[in-house]
Coordinates of C-alpha atoms and ligand atoms in Angstrom, one line a residue:
M1 CA -96.4 -30.1 37.8
N2 CA -96.2 -29.1 41.2
L3 CA -98.6 -27.8 43.4
R4 CA -98.3 -24.6 42.3
R5 CA -98.5 -24.8 38.5
I6 CA -101.7 -27.3 39.5
F7 CA -103.6 -24.2 41.8
L8 CA -102.5 -21.9 38.8
S9 CA -103.6 -23.3 36.9
L10 CA -107.0 -24.1 38.5
C11 CA -106.2 -20.2 38.8
L12 CA -106.8 -19.7 35.3
S13 CA -109.5 -22.4 34.0
A14 CA -112.1 -21.2 36.9
C15 CA -110.6 -17.2 38.0
F16 CA -110.5 -15.2 34.4
L17 CA -111.6 -11.6 35.2
P18 CA -115.3 -12.0 35.9
V19 CA -116.6 -9.5 32.1
N20 CA -119.7 -8.2 32.9
A21 CA -122.1 -7.7 30.8
A22 CA -122.0 -3.8 30.8
E23 CA -117.7 -4.3 29.8
E24 CA -118.8 -7.0 26.4
E25 CA -120.8 -4.1 26.1
D26 CA -117.9 -2.0 26.0
I27 CA -115.9 -4.0 24.3
F28 CA -118.1 -4.7 21.0
S29 CA -118.5 -1.0 21.2
L30 CA -114.7 -0.1 20.3
L31 CA -114.9 -2.5 17.3
N32 CA -116.6 -1.6 13.6
L33 CA -118.6 -4.3 13.1
D34 CA -118.7 -3.5 9.4
Y35 CA -115.1 -4.7 9.1
P36 CA -115.3 -7.7 6.5
G37 CA -114.9 -10.4 8.0
L38 CA -117.3 -9.4 11.7
E39 CA -120.0 -9.6 10.0
Q40 CA -121.0 -13.0 11.8
V41 CA -120.3 -11.3 15.6
K42 CA -122.4 -7.8 14.4
S43 CA -125.0 -9.9 14.0
L44 CA -124.7 -12.0 17.3
H45 CA -123.5 -8.8 19.1
A46 CA -127.0 -7.9 18.1
L47 CA -129.0 -10.7 19.5
G48 CA -127.4 -9.9 23.0
E49 CA -126.0 -13.5 22.6
D50 CA -122.7 -12.2 23.1
A51 CA -120.2 -15.2 24.8
A52 CA -121.1 -16.3 20.8
A53 CA -120.8 -13.4 19.8
A54 CA -116.9 -13.2 21.2
E55 CA -116.3 -16.9 20.4
S56 CA -116.9 -15.5 17.0
L57 CA -114.8 -12.2 17.2
L58 CA -111.7 -15.3 18.1
A59 CA -112.7 -17.2 15.5
Y60 CA -112.7 -14.7 12.7
F61 CA -108.8 -13.3 14.5
R62 CA -107.5 -16.9 14.2
T63 CA -108.1 -17.1 10.7
R64 CA -107.8 -13.9 9.7
K65 CA -105.3 -12.6 7.0
S66 CA -103.3 -10.7 7.8
E67 CA -99.4 -9.0 7.1
G68 CA -98.8 -8.8 10.1
T69 CA -95.3 -7.6 11.4
P70 CA -92.2 -6.2 9.9
E71 CA -91.0 -7.9 12.9
L72 CA -92.4 -11.3 13.5
P73 CA -94.8 -11.8 9.4
S74 CA -96.1 -15.2 10.6
V75 CA -95.4 -17.4 13.3
Q76 CA -94.6 -20.6 11.2
G77 CA -91.1 -22.5 11.5
L78 CA -89.8 -20.3 14.8
T79 CA -86.5 -20.5 16.4
I80 CA -85.8 -19.6 19.9
T81 CA -82.1 -17.9 21.7
A82 CA -80.9 -19.4 24.3
S83 CA -81.5 -16.4 26.1
Q84 CA -84.7 -16.0 24.8
Q85 CA -85.4 -19.7 26.3
K86 CA -83.9 -19.2 29.7
M87 CA -86.4 -15.3 30.5
A88 CA -89.4 -17.5 29.1
D89 CA -88.2 -20.0 32.1
E90 CA -87.2 -18.0 34.5
A91 CA -90.9 -16.2 33.9
L92 CA -92.3 -19.6 34.7
E93 CA -90.7 -18.8 38.9
H94 CA -91.8 -15.4 39.0
R95 CA -87.9 -13.9 38.2
F96 CA -88.8 -11.6 36.1
F97 CA -85.5 -10.2 33.5
A98 CA -87.1 -6.4 34.3
H99 CA -83.8 -4.9 33.1
Y100 CA -80.1 -6.3 31.4
G101 CA -78.0 -4.4 33.7
Y102 CA -79.6 -6.0 36.8
Q103 CA -79.0 -9.8 36.4
P104 CA -79.3 -12.4 37.9
S105 CA -83.4 -11.6 37.3
Y106 CA -85.3 -11.0 40.9
F107 CA -88.4 -12.5 42.0
Y108 CA -90.9 -11.4 42.2
G109 CA -92.4 -13.4 44.7
D110 CA -95.5 -15.8 44.6
D111 CA -97.9 -13.2 44.7
I112 CA -96.3 -11.2 42.3
D113 CA -95.0 -7.6 43.9
W114 CA -95.2 -5.5 41.0
R115 CA -93.8 -2.2 43.4
Y116 CA -90.7 -4.8 44.1
W117 CA -87.8 -2.1 44.0
P118 CA -84.6 -3.9 45.6
V119 CA -81.9 -1.1 43.8
K120 CA -83.4 2.9 43.1
D121 CA -82.4 2.9 39.9
N122 CA -85.5 4.5 38.0
E123 CA -85.0 2.5 35.7
L124 CA -85.4 -0.9 37.1
R125 CA -88.3 0.5 38.1
W126 CA -89.8 1.0 34.9
Q127 CA -88.0 -1.6 32.9
L128 CA -90.1 -4.0 34.8
H129 CA -93.3 -3.2 33.1
R130 CA -92.0 -3.1 30.0
H131 CA -92.8 -7.4 30.3
K132 CA -89.9 -7.8 28.5
W133 CA -90.3 -12.2 29.7
F134 CA -93.7 -12.6 28.2
T135 CA -92.3 -12.2 24.0
P136 CA -89.8 -15.0 24.7
M137 CA -92.6 -16.6 26.7
G138 CA -94.4 -16.8 23.6
Y139 CA -91.8 -18.3 21.4
A140 CA -91.2 -20.7 24.1
Y141 CA -94.6 -21.6 23.4
Q142 CA -94.4 -21.7 19.5
V143 CA -91.9 -24.1 20.1
S144 CA -92.3 -26.7 22.0
R145 CA -96.5 -26.6 22.5
D146 CA -96.0 -26.2 25.5
P147 CA -99.1 -25.2 26.9
K148 CA -97.8 -23.8 30.4
Y149 CA -96.3 -21.1 28.4
A150 CA -99.1 -19.5 27.5
M151 CA -101.2 -19.7 31.2
E152 CA -98.4 -18.5 32.9
W153 CA -98.3 -15.7 30.8
A154 CA -102.2 -15.4 31.1
L155 CA -102.0 -15.5 34.7
E156 CA -99.3 -12.6 34.7
Y157 CA -100.6 -10.7 32.3
Q158 CA -104.0 -10.4 34.2
D159 CA -102.6 -10.5 37.3
W160 CA -100.7 -7.0 36.0
I161 CA -104.0 -5.3 35.0
R162 CA -105.6 -5.8 38.7
K163 CA -102.5 -4.5 40.6
N164 CA -101.3 -1.6 38.3
P165 CA -104.9 0.4 37.9
L166 CA -105.6 3.5 35.9
V167 CA -105.8 6.3 37.9
A168 CA -106.2 9.9 37.6
L169 CA -103.2 12.3 38.0
D170 CA -103.5 15.4 38.2
D171 CA -100.5 17.4 37.4
K172 CA -100.0 14.5 34.5
E173 CA -96.4 13.9 35.6
F174 CA -94.8 11.4 34.7
E175 CA -91.0 11.4 36.6
I176 CA -91.7 12.4 39.8
T177 CA -90.3 10.4 42.3
G178 CA -90.3 10.2 45.8
N179 CA -93.1 13.1 45.7
S180 CA -94.6 13.1 48.9
A181 CA -98.0 14.1 47.8
L182 CA -98.7 11.3 45.9
D183 CA -100.8 8.2 47.5
S184 CA -99.4 5.1 46.5
L185 CA -101.7 4.4 44.0
Q186 CA -100.2 8.0 42.1
E187 CA -96.5 6.9 42.7
N188 CA -96.9 3.8 41.3
M189 CA -98.6 4.8 38.3
C190 CA -95.7 7.0 37.8
Y191 CA -93.9 3.8 36.7
A192 CA -96.6 1.3 35.4
W193 CA -98.1 3.9 33.4
R194 CA -95.0 6.5 32.0
P195 CA -95.7 6.4 28.7
L196 CA -92.8 4.5 26.6
E197 CA -93.2 1.8 28.8
V198 CA -97.1 2.1 27.4
S199 CA -95.9 2.4 23.9
H200 CA -93.9 -0.4 25.0
R201 CA -96.4 -3.0 25.7
V202 CA -98.2 -1.2 23.3
Q203 CA -96.1 -3.1 20.4
D204 CA -94.7 -6.0 22.2
Q205 CA -98.2 -7.2 22.7
I206 CA -98.9 -7.7 18.6
L207 CA -95.8 -9.5 19.0
Q208 CA -98.1 -11.6 22.4
F209 CA -101.3 -11.8 20.0
Q210 CA -99.5 -13.2 17.5
L211 CA -97.2 -15.8 19.5
F212 CA -100.4 -16.9 22.0
L213 CA -103.9 -17.0 19.6
D214 CA -103.8 -20.0 19.1
S215 CA -103.1 -21.7 22.8
P216 CA -105.9 -22.7 25.1
A217 CA -105.6 -19.7 26.9
F218 CA -106.7 -17.6 24.5
T219 CA -110.3 -17.7 25.6
P220 CA -113.2 -15.9 23.8
E221 CA -113.4 -14.6 27.3
F222 CA -109.5 -14.0 27.2
L223 CA -109.5 -12.4 24.1
L224 CA -112.1 -9.6 25.3
L225 CA -109.6 -9.0 28.4
F226 CA -106.3 -8.9 25.8
L227 CA -108.7 -5.8 23.5
K228 CA -109.9 -4.1 25.8
N229 CA -106.1 -3.7 28.1
Y230 CA -104.8 -2.9 25.1
H231 CA -107.7 -0.2 23.2
R232 CA -107.0 1.3 26.9
H233 CA -103.2 1.6 26.5
V234 CA -103.1 3.5 22.7
E235 CA -106.1 5.3 24.0
F236 CA -104.3 6.5 26.8
L237 CA -101.0 6.7 24.9
R238 CA -102.3 8.7 22.8
Q239 CA -103.5 11.5 25.2
H240 CA -100.1 11.2 27.1
Y241 CA -97.5 12.0 24.5
S242 CA -94.4 12.6 25.9
K243 CA -93.1 16.1 25.6
E244 CA -90.3 15.7 23.2
G245 CA -87.3 13.3 22.3
N246 CA -86.9 9.7 21.6
H247 CA -89.1 9.0 24.1
L248 CA -92.0 11.0 21.0
L249 CA -90.6 8.8 18.6
F250 CA -90.9 5.9 19.9
E251 CA -94.4 6.2 20.8
A252 CA -95.9 8.2 18.0
Q253 CA -94.0 4.5 16.5
R254 CA -95.9 2.1 18.3
T255 CA -99.7 4.0 18.4
L256 CA -99.0 3.5 14.1
Y257 CA -98.1 -0.2 14.9
A258 CA -101.3 -1.2 16.6
G259 CA -103.3 1.4 14.4
A260 CA -101.8 -1.0 11.2
F261 CA -102.2 -4.3 13.1
F262 CA -105.5 -4.2 14.5
P263 CA -108.0 -2.4 11.9
E264 CA -110.6 -3.4 13.3
F265 CA -110.7 -1.4 16.2
K266 CA -113.0 2.4 15.2
A267 CA -110.1 4.3 16.7
A268 CA -107.5 2.4 13.9
S269 CA -107.1 4.9 11.4
N270 CA -106.8 7.5 14.3
W271 CA -103.8 5.2 15.8
R272 CA -103.0 5.2 12.5
E273 CA -102.3 8.8 11.5
G274 CA -101.7 9.7 14.6
G275 CA -98.7 8.2 14.5
V276 CA -97.3 9.1 10.9
K277 CA -98.4 13.1 12.2
I278 CA -95.8 12.8 15.1
L279 CA -93.0 11.4 13.1
N280 CA -93.4 13.3 10.0
R281 CA -93.3 16.9 11.7
E282 CA -90.7 15.0 15.1
I283 CA -88.4 13.9 11.7
E284 CA -88.2 17.4 10.8
R285 CA -87.5 19.0 14.4
Q286 CA -85.3 15.9 16.3
V287 CA -83.1 15.9 12.9
Y288 CA -80.5 17.9 12.0
P289 CA -79.5 19.1 8.1
D290 CA -76.9 17.2 8.2
G291 CA -78.9 14.0 9.5
G292 CA -77.3 13.9 13.3
Q293 CA -80.5 13.0 15.5
Y294 CA -80.8 16.2 18.5
E295 CA -79.8 14.2 21.7
L296 CA -76.5 13.6 20.1
D297 CA -76.0 10.4 20.8
P298 CA -75.0 7.1 19.0
H299 CA -76.9 4.8 20.1
Y300 CA -80.6 7.1 20.6
H301 CA -79.1 7.8 16.7
L302 CA -79.5 4.3 15.8
A303 CA -82.8 3.6 18.4
A304 CA -84.0 6.5 16.6
I305 CA -83.4 5.3 12.7
N306 CA -85.3 2.0 13.4
V307 CA -87.5 3.6 15.1
F308 CA -88.5 6.0 11.8
C309 CA -87.3 2.8 9.8
K310 CA -89.9 0.4 11.6
A311 CA -93.0 3.2 10.9
L312 CA -91.7 3.2 7.2
E313 CA -91.6 -0.8 7.4
M314 CA -95.0 -1.1 9.1
A315 CA -96.8 1.2 6.8
R316 CA -95.5 -0.1 3.1
L317 CA -97.0 -3.6 4.7
H318 CA -100.3 -2.3 5.2
G319 CA -100.4 -0.8 2.3
F320 CA -100.0 3.3 3.8
G321 CA -96.5 4.1 2.9
N322 CA -97.7 7.3 0.5
E323 CA -98.2 8.8 3.6
F324 CA -95.2 9.4 4.6
P325 CA -93.4 11.8 2.2
A326 CA -90.4 11.3 -0.2
S327 CA -88.4 14.0 2.2
Y328 CA -89.2 11.7 5.1
G329 CA -86.9 8.6 3.5
S330 CA -83.9 10.7 1.9
T331 CA -83.9 12.3 6.0
V332 CA -83.2 8.9 7.1
E333 CA -81.3 8.0 4.6
R334 CA -78.7 10.3 5.9
M335 CA -78.7 9.8 9.0
I336 CA -77.9 6.3 9.1
E337 CA -74.9 6.7 6.3
F338 CA -74.4 9.8 9.2
Y339 CA -74.2 6.6 11.9
A340 CA -72.7 4.5 8.9
Q341 CA -69.9 7.7 8.4
I342 CA -69.3 7.9 13.2
C343 CA -68.7 4.5 13.8
Y344 CA -65.4 2.3 13.2
P345 CA -64.3 -0.4 10.8
D346 CA -65.7 -3.3 13.1
Y347 CA -69.1 -1.9 13.2
S348 CA -68.3 -0.5 16.7
N349 CA -69.9 3.4 17.7
P350 CA -68.5 5.9 19.9
C351 CA -70.0 6.0 23.3
F352 CA -70.2 9.3 23.2
S353 CA -73.4 10.9 25.3
D354 CA -75.2 8.1 27.9
A355 CA -74.3 5.7 24.3
K356 CA -73.9 2.1 24.3
L357 CA -71.6 -0.7 22.9
T358 CA -74.5 -2.4 20.8
T359 CA -73.6 -5.6 18.9
K360 CA -72.0 -6.1 15.0
E361 CA -74.5 -8.9 14.8
E362 CA -77.2 -6.7 15.8
V363 CA -76.3 -3.5 13.8
L364 CA -75.2 -5.6 10.7
G365 CA -78.9 -6.9 10.9
S366 CA -80.4 -2.7 11.5
Y367 CA -78.0 -2.7 8.0
R368 CA -79.5 -5.7 6.3
R369 CA -83.0 -4.3 7.0
W370 CA -82.1 -0.4 5.9
S371 CA -80.8 -2.0 2.9
K372 CA -84.5 -3.9 2.2
L373 CA -86.0 0.0 2.8
F374 CA -83.5 1.8 0.5
P375 CA -81.8 -0.5 -1.7
E376 CA -80.6 2.3 -4.1
N377 CA -78.1 3.0 -1.4
A378 CA -74.8 2.1 -2.7
F379 CA -72.9 2.6 0.6
I380 CA -76.1 1.6 3.1
R381 CA -75.8 -1.4 0.9
Y382 CA -71.3 -1.6 1.6
M383 CA -72.3 -1.5 5.0
A384 CA -75.2 -4.2 4.8
T385 CA -72.8 -6.8 2.8
E386 CA -69.6 -6.0 4.8
G387 CA -68.4 -4.5 1.5
R388 CA -69.0 -7.5 -0.3
E389 CA -71.1 -5.5 -2.8
G390 CA -71.7 -1.6 -2.9
E391 CA -69.6 1.9 -2.5
L392 CA -67.9 3.5 0.3
P393 CA -68.1 7.1 -0.3
D394 CA -65.6 8.9 -2.2
S395 CA -63.5 10.9 0.6
L396 CA -62.1 10.0 4.1
C397 CA -63.0 12.3 6.9
K398 CA -66.0 13.9 7.1
G399 CA -67.4 16.6 9.4
F400 CA -71.3 16.9 9.9
M401 CA -71.5 20.5 10.6
D402 CA -74.9 20.8 12.0
S403 CA -74.5 17.8 14.9
G404 CA -71.0 18.8 15.4
F405 CA -69.1 15.5 14.9
F406 CA -65.7 15.4 12.6
V407 CA -64.5 12.0 11.5
F408 CA -61.1 11.8 10.7
R409 CA -59.9 8.2 8.9
S410 CA -56.9 7.1 7.4
G411 CA -59.1 4.0 5.4
W412 CA -62.7 2.3 6.3
G413 CA -60.4 -1.9 7.1
P414 CA -59.6 -3.0 9.8
D415 CA -55.8 -1.3 10.1
A416 CA -57.7 1.8 9.3
T417 CA -57.1 4.6 12.5
Q418 CA -59.8 6.6 13.6
M419 CA -60.2 9.7 14.9
V420 CA -64.0 10.7 16.4
V421 CA -64.3 14.4 17.6
K422 CA -67.5 16.0 20.0
A423 CA -68.1 19.6 18.9
G424 CA -71.6 20.6 18.7
P425 CA -74.3 22.3 20.0
K426 CA -76.2 21.7 23.4
G427 CA -78.0 18.8 22.1
E428 CA -81.3 17.4 23.9
W429 CA -81.6 15.0 27.4
H430 CA -79.1 12.5 26.3
C431 CA -76.1 14.6 25.3
Q432 CA -73.3 15.0 28.1
P433 CA -70.9 17.8 28.9
D434 CA -67.7 17.0 26.8
N435 CA -67.4 19.7 23.6
G436 CA -63.9 19.0 22.3
T437 CA -64.2 15.3 23.7
F438 CA -62.9 12.6 21.3
E439 CA -62.8 8.6 20.7
L440 CA -59.7 7.1 19.1
W441 CA -59.9 3.6 17.5
Y442 CA -56.7 2.0 16.4
K443 CA -56.3 -1.1 13.8
G444 CA -59.6 -2.7 16.2
M445 CA -58.1 -1.2 20.0
R446 CA -60.5 1.0 22.1
L447 CA -56.8 3.3 22.4
F448 CA -59.1 6.5 24.1
P449 CA -63.0 5.3 24.0
D450 CA -65.6 7.0 26.0
S451 CA -66.5 6.9 29.6
G452 CA -70.3 6.1 28.3
S453 CA -73.0 6.5 30.8
Y454 CA -73.0 3.6 33.3
V455 CA -76.6 4.7 35.1
Y456 CA -79.9 6.4 33.7
A457 CA -81.6 8.2 36.9
G458 CA -82.3 7.4 40.7
D459 CA -81.8 7.5 44.4
G460 CA -78.5 9.5 45.1
E461 CA -75.8 5.9 45.2
V462 CA -77.5 5.7 41.6
M463 CA -77.2 9.6 40.5
A464 CA -73.7 9.8 42.4
W465 CA -72.5 7.5 39.4
R466 CA -74.7 9.3 37.1
N467 CA -72.6 12.0 37.5
W468 CA -68.9 11.0 37.3
F469 CA -69.6 9.5 34.2
R470 CA -71.4 12.5 32.8
Q471 CA -68.9 15.4 33.7
T472 CA -67.1 17.2 32.0
S473 CA -63.3 15.4 33.3
S474 CA -65.0 12.4 32.1
H475 CA -64.1 13.3 28.9
N476 CA -60.9 13.5 27.1
T477 CA -61.0 17.4 27.1
V478 CA -60.3 20.7 29.0
T479 CA -61.8 21.7 32.3
L480 CA -61.2 24.9 34.4
D481 CA -61.5 23.8 38.1
D482 CA -62.4 20.2 37.0
R483 CA -66.0 22.4 37.6
N484 CA -68.2 20.9 34.0
L485 CA -68.9 23.1 31.2
A486 CA -71.2 25.7 31.7
V487 CA -71.8 26.1 27.7
T488 CA -72.3 23.3 25.1
Q489 CA -72.1 25.5 22.2
S490 CA -69.4 25.0 20.1
R491 CA -68.6 27.3 16.8
T492 CA -66.0 25.8 14.1
L493 CA -63.5 27.6 13.2
L494 CA -61.5 25.9 10.8
W495 CA -62.5 22.5 8.9
I496 CA -60.1 20.4 6.1
P497 CA -60.9 17.3 5.8
D498 CA -59.0 16.9 2.5
G499 CA -55.0 16.5 1.9
D500 CA -52.3 15.2 3.3
T501 CA -53.2 16.8 7.1
P502 CA -56.6 17.6 7.3
V503 CA -57.7 19.8 10.0
L504 CA -60.5 20.4 12.3
V505 CA -60.7 24.1 14.6
T506 CA -63.2 23.9 16.9
E507 CA -64.0 26.3 20.2
N508 CA -66.5 27.0 23.2
P509 CA -67.3 29.6 25.2
S510 CA -67.1 26.6 27.8
Y511 CA -66.8 28.9 31.0
E512 CA -68.1 32.4 31.7
G513 CA -64.8 33.8 31.4
L514 CA -62.8 31.0 29.4
T515 CA -63.3 30.1 26.0
H516 CA -61.5 26.7 24.6
R517 CA -60.1 26.7 21.5
R518 CA -58.7 23.5 20.3
S519 CA -56.8 22.6 17.3
I520 CA -56.6 19.3 15.4
F521 CA -54.4 18.0 13.2
F522 CA -54.1 14.4 11.7
V523 CA -50.9 14.6 10.7
Q524 CA -50.1 12.4 7.1
H525 CA -53.6 10.5 8.4
A526 CA -51.1 9.1 10.7
F527 CA -51.4 10.5 14.2
F528 CA -52.8 13.3 16.0
V529 CA -51.5 16.9 17.2
L530 CA -53.9 19.3 19.4
V531 CA -53.3 22.5 20.3
D532 CA -55.5 23.9 23.5
E533 CA -55.6 27.7 23.7
V534 CA -57.8 28.8 26.6
Y535 CA -58.1 32.2 26.9
G536 CA -60.9 34.9 28.6
P537 CA -60.3 36.9 32.2
A538 CA -61.0 33.7 34.0
H539 CA -58.4 32.1 36.8
G540 CA -58.4 28.9 37.7
E541 CA -57.2 25.4 37.6
V542 CA -56.9 24.2 33.8
G543 CA -57.2 20.9 32.5
V544 CA -56.7 18.8 29.4
H545 CA -58.1 15.0 29.5
F546 CA -56.7 12.0 28.8
H547 CA -58.8 9.1 29.8
P548 CA -57.1 5.8 27.5
G549 CA -58.8 2.1 27.6
P550 CA -58.6 -0.1 29.6
D551 CA -55.0 -2.3 29.4
M552 CA -54.6 0.0 26.6
E553 CA -50.5 1.1 27.8
G554 CA -48.4 -0.2 24.9
Q555 CA -50.0 1.3 22.5
Y556 CA -49.8 4.7 22.0
T557 CA -47.6 7.8 22.9
L558 CA -49.0 10.8 24.6
V559 CA -46.6 13.2 24.9
C560 CA -48.5 16.5 26.0
Q561 CA -46.3 20.2 26.6
G562 CA -47.5 22.8 28.8
P563 CA -47.1 26.0 30.4
P564 CA -43.4 25.7 32.0
K565 CA -44.8 25.4 35.6
M566 CA -47.5 22.4 34.6
V567 CA -48.0 19.1 36.4
Y568 CA -48.4 15.8 35.0
E569 CA -51.2 13.9 37.2
T570 CA -52.7 10.1 37.3
R571 CA -56.7 10.0 39.5
K572 CA -58.5 6.7 38.9
G573 CA -61.2 6.4 36.1
W574 CA -64.1 4.8 34.9
M575 CA -65.0 3.0 30.9
S576 CA -68.6 1.9 31.0
T577 CA -69.8 0.2 27.6
A578 CA -73.2 -1.5 28.7
Y579 CA -75.9 -0.2 31.7
R580 CA -74.6 -1.1 35.3
H581 CA -70.8 -2.3 33.7
K582 CA -67.9 -0.3 34.2
V583 CA -64.3 -1.0 34.0
A584 CA -61.5 0.6 35.9
R585 CA -59.1 2.5 33.5
P586 CA -56.3 5.6 34.4
H587 CA -57.1 8.9 34.0
R588 CA -54.3 11.6 32.7
V589 CA -54.6 15.4 33.9
Y590 CA -52.2 17.8 33.0
H591 CA -52.9 21.1 34.4
A592 CA -51.6 24.7 35.0
T593 CA -53.0 27.7 36.4
K594 CA -54.2 30.3 34.6
K595 CA -53.8 34.0 35.8
S596 CA -56.8 36.4 34.9
G597 CA -56.7 37.7 31.2
R598 CA -54.0 35.5 30.5
S599 CA -54.1 32.7 28.0
I600 CA -52.8 29.5 28.1
R601 CA -51.5 26.4 25.6
F602 CA -51.3 23.0 25.5
V603 CA -49.5 20.9 22.4
T604 CA -50.5 17.0 22.9
V605 CA -48.7 14.8 20.5
L606 CA -50.9 11.7 20.1
L607 CA -49.5 8.4 18.4
P608 CA -51.4 5.3 18.2
G609 CA -49.2 2.3 17.3
E610 CA -46.7 0.4 19.9
K611 CA -43.5 1.6 17.9
A612 CA -41.8 4.0 20.1
H613 CA -41.4 7.5 19.2
Q614 CA -38.8 10.4 20.7
V615 CA -41.0 13.1 20.5
R616 CA -40.3 17.2 20.7
I617 CA -42.8 20.1 20.4
G618 CA -41.2 22.9 18.2
R619 CA -42.1 26.9 18.9
L620 CA -45.3 27.7 18.2
F621 CA -46.2 30.7 16.8
A622 CA -50.1 31.8 16.1
H623 CA -51.9 34.8 15.9
E624 CA -55.2 35.9 14.9
G625 CA -56.5 33.2 13.5
T626 CA -52.8 31.6 11.9
L627 CA -51.3 28.5 13.5
Q628 CA -47.8 27.8 12.7
L629 CA -46.0 24.3 14.8
T630 CA -43.4 21.9 14.2
I631 CA -43.4 18.3 15.1
W632 CA -40.7 16.1 15.6
D633 CA -40.7 12.4 15.1
N634 CA -37.5 10.9 15.6
K635 CA -35.6 12.7 12.9
E636 CA -38.7 13.1 10.7
K637 CA -39.9 16.9 10.7
Y638 CA -43.5 18.1 10.5
A639 CA -44.3 21.4 10.0
L640 CA -48.1 22.4 11.1
Q641 CA -50.2 25.9 9.5
Y642 CA -53.0 27.0 9.3
I643 CA -55.1 30.5 8.2
I644 CA -58.5 31.0 9.3
N645 CA -59.6 33.1 6.8
N646 CA -63.0 34.9 8.1
Ligands
LIG1 MG1 -69.1 10.8 27.7

């Protein structure tokens, strides 16, 4: 044991945060002392023997029967992963795992500086306050029974409380950064007490409570401090819910967890019912009838499913599952089917909007959980068992008309060709201005993956990167003068999922004076023909952008035919599938000048696979919703056409 350890241990044994009599009074007044099992606590407290009451309360919690949480039904027989062990050990040295995009973890000082902000990315500072290393410390304690993890956790837990006080924020705005009107305590509040971070702590402190409860760190005094801090967190969260979006979903689900796990609090039923009410309301607001979540981001879509499912699991576990109507369950099932449809046969997801790649292991784990919740659903079971049980849907191609996601697929197996097109409504915060874009997956290769997002928000440099990944021209779609789309509200003019050659025609009023119509033919379920037509009074340079994946040269053939003066250009592009990780890749642009009032057209033939193709694009006829086109691939001739009946 080094000197610092000895010092910390002394501090822990001697200097717990002072809990004065008045504060103790507060804590007992927050509990329902008539709750079964708290009889002795109640009588000791009534006699003024609060130290003994605290001891009795600790004994109660250590022996109470609880259904726990879906994540941790019991602390018996736990194991720890190498990454959890690393987080726990680094935390002993105050190297805190704040964000996986910033590894190795930073050192926050012997005397912890909770405001240390080495890179001015908001996420790094916010997420420090999620205390992601606390729960791994709990696992490390349970597995090793070494009290050092518990003692250090309790010290850091109290250090955080001391240095991150709740102060009044007049405007209740938690996303302000660099606002000189705020003093330093208030500025810190914007990070330490942002409601989403508070909700993380509310959820994870349940796990920490379970994991550390039998440790020497959980003295009666510490229990009172813990309960008081926890109560303060949930009450604060309840009064500062985010207005909308995935944040609100997380916050409501975690408030529900708090109410279900700690029924001993007087406020518990309020917490539980409040969470249920918000989730019942938001599932109607945030999910389109076709099952898509309104941020139009596969990652947050997945997160939203998990929020709704966790709430339902916790409610069923604690006997109040009937507070969610049947329609809640059927909406969640539609969301899961949506996710299964837009993802690829290897369980990877498109990285539209701010999405990151989720590992197969993680997604399979989710499917297995979902399949337990919806055992009758054969499609979910198929996904959960990797096809050993259950059934696939009847049709291969699938359109989601409200969300504007369209899936062209030749099969469900590893040798499939699959294109996912994103052409929907405006969407919410995480959605990017990318209407008409697509991802193409072929036999396990991400031939044309989305650029992803790389980072969210921060100072000038962080924002410059965010804007590069977010901009329209970083997508496989059409721009005017490389500008971002002014309008993102696509209309589906035609969707024929069946037959030899499925067809999609989608149109977006992209800019003032310029509409982009994109028609996509999935020819013989083998290759794609894209017809991009732009019309309207606007004048400018029209670009058709393609972003093949890194190292995908030679894995596809792409031929584009446009106006006679069309120019082909390659630029430097990027792709990101994880926060703060990016890989260089080519960005191919075909561009031509559009004169005012004239329309121009580009025809692109995109064939996946190494095989060489001699592609010829024949004459195209288009008039009032009718389009006819002939394509030759080597000597094979393909006559393509559609008629839109208004
Ligand atoms: Mg994108």
